[in-house]
mmCIF file of C-alpha atoms in Angstrom:
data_model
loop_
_atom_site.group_PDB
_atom_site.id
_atom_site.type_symbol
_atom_site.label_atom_id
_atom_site.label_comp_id
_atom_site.label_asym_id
_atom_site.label_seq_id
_atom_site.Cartn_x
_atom_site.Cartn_y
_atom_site.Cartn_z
ATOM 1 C CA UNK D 232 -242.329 -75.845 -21.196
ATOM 2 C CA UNK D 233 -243.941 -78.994 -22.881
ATOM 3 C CA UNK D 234 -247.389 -80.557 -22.322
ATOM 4 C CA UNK D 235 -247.577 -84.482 -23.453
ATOM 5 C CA UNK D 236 -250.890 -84.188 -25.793
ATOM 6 C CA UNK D 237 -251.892 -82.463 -29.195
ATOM 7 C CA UNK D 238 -252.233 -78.605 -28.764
ATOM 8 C CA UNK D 239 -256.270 -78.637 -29.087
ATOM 9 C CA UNK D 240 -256.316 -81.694 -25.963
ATOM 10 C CA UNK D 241 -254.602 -79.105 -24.154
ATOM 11 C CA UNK D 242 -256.403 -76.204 -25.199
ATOM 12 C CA UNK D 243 -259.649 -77.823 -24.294
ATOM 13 C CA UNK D 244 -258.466 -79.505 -20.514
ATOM 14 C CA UNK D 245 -257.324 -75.939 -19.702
ATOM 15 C CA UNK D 246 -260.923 -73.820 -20.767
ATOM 16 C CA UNK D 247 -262.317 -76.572 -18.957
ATOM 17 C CA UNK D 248 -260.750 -75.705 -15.710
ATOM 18 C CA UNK D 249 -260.951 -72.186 -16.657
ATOM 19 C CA UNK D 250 -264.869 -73.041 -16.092
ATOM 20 C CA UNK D 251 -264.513 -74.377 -12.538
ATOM 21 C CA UNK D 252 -265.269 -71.519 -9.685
ATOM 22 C CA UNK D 253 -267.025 -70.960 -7.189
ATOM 23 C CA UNK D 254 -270.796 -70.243 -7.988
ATOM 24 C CA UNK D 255 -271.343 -67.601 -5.156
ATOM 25 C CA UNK D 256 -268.376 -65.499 -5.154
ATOM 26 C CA UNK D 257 -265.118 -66.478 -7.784
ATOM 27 C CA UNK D 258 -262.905 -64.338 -5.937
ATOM 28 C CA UNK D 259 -262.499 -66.792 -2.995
ATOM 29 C CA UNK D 260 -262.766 -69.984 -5.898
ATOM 30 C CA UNK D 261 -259.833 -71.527 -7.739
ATOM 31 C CA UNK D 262 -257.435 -69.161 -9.375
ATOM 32 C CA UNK D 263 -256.210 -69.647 -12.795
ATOM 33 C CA UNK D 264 -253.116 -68.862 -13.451
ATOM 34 C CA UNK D 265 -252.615 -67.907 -16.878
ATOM 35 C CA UNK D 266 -248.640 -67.129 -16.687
ATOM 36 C CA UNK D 267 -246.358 -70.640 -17.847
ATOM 37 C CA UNK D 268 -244.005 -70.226 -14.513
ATOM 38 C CA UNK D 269 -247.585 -70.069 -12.205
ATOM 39 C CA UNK D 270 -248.951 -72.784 -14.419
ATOM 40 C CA UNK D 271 -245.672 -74.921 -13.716
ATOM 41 C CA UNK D 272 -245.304 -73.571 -9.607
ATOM 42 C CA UNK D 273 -249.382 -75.050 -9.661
ATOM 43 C CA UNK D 274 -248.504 -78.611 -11.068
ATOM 44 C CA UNK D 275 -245.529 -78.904 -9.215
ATOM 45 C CA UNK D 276 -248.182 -78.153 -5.949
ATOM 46 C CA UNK D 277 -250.114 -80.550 -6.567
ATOM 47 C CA UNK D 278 -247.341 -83.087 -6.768
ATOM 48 C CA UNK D 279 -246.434 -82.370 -2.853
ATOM 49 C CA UNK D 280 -248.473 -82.721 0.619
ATOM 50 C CA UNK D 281 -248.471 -78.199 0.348
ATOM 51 C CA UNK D 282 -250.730 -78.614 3.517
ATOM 52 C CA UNK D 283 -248.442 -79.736 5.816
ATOM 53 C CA UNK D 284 -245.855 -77.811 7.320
ATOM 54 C CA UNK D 285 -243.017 -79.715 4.911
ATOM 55 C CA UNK D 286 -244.665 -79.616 1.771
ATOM 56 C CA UNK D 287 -245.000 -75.646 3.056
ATOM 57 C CA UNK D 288 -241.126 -75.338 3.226
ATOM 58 C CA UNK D 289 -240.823 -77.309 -0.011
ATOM 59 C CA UNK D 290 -242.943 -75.020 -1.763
ATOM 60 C CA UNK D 291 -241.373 -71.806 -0.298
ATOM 61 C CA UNK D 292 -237.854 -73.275 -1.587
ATOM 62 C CA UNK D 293 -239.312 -73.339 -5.153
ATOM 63 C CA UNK D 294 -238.715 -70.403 -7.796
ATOM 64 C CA UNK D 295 -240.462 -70.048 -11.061
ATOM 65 C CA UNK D 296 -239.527 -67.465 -13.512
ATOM 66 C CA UNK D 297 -240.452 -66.298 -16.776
ATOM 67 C CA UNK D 298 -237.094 -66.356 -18.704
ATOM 68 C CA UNK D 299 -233.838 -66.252 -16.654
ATOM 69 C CA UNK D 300 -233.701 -63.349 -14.013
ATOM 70 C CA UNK D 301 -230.434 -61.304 -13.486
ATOM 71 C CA UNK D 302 -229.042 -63.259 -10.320
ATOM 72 C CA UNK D 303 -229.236 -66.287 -12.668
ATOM 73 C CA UNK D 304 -228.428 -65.180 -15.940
ATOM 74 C CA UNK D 305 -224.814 -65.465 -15.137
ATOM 75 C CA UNK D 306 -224.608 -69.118 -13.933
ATOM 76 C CA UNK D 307 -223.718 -71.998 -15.932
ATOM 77 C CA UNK D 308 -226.762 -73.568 -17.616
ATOM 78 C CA UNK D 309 -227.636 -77.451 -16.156
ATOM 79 C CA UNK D 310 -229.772 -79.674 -18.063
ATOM 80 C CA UNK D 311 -231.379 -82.034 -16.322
ATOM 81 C CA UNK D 312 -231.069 -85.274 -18.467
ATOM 82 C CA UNK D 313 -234.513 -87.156 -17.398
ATOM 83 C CA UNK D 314 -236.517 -84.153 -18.088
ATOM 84 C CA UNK D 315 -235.890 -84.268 -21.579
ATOM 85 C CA UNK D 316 -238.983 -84.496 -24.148
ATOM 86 C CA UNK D 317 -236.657 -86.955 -26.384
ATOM 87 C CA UNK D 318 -236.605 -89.534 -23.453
ATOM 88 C CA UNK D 319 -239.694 -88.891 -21.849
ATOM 89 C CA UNK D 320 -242.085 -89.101 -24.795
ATOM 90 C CA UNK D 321 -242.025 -92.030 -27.473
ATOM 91 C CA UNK D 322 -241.207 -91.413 -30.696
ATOM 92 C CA UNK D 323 -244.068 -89.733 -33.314
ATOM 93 C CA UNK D 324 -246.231 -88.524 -29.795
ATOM 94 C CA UNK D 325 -247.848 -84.980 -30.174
ATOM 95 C CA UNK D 326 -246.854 -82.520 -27.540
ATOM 96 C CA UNK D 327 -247.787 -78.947 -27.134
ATOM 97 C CA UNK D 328 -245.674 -75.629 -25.766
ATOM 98 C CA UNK D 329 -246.627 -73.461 -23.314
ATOM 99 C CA UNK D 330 -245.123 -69.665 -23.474
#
């Protein structure tokens, strides 16, 4: 999983919303995932309407793993041309990996 940015950028956007919680009780504030699946599954929220009863659905029909669970581990792998960091980022851009 790549972020677009140097390393440190990235290091310092997350530990500042690692800082952001609720004052009065952090258990009910925002949770912060720390795994690089939950980290994608949260981006990927924020991307759809997840309070309406579609973007509900959508997000139930999404799967993040860490690595490649047995069901899967037996399929053919796809690669999904327009995702890839050659095409996506311009030549000489830093970029930093998560897990």
């Amino acid at each position: 999983l790549n972020v677009s940015g140097s390393f440190y950028r990235n290091k310092l956007k997350y530990f500042a919303f690692l800082r952001k919680r609720m004052n009065t009780n952090p258990a009910h504030g925002p949770f912060h995932f720390r795994a690089p699946s939950k980290i994608l599954w949260r981006t990927i929220r924020g991307m759809i309407p997840h309070k309406t009863q579609r973007g509900m659905e959508a997000l139930n029909r999404l799967k993040v793993f860490e690595g490649i669970p047995p069901p899967y581990d037996k399929q053919k792998r796809m690669v999904v041309p327009s995702a890839l960091r050659v095409l996506r980022l311009k030549p000489g851009r830093k970029y930093a990996s998560v897990g």
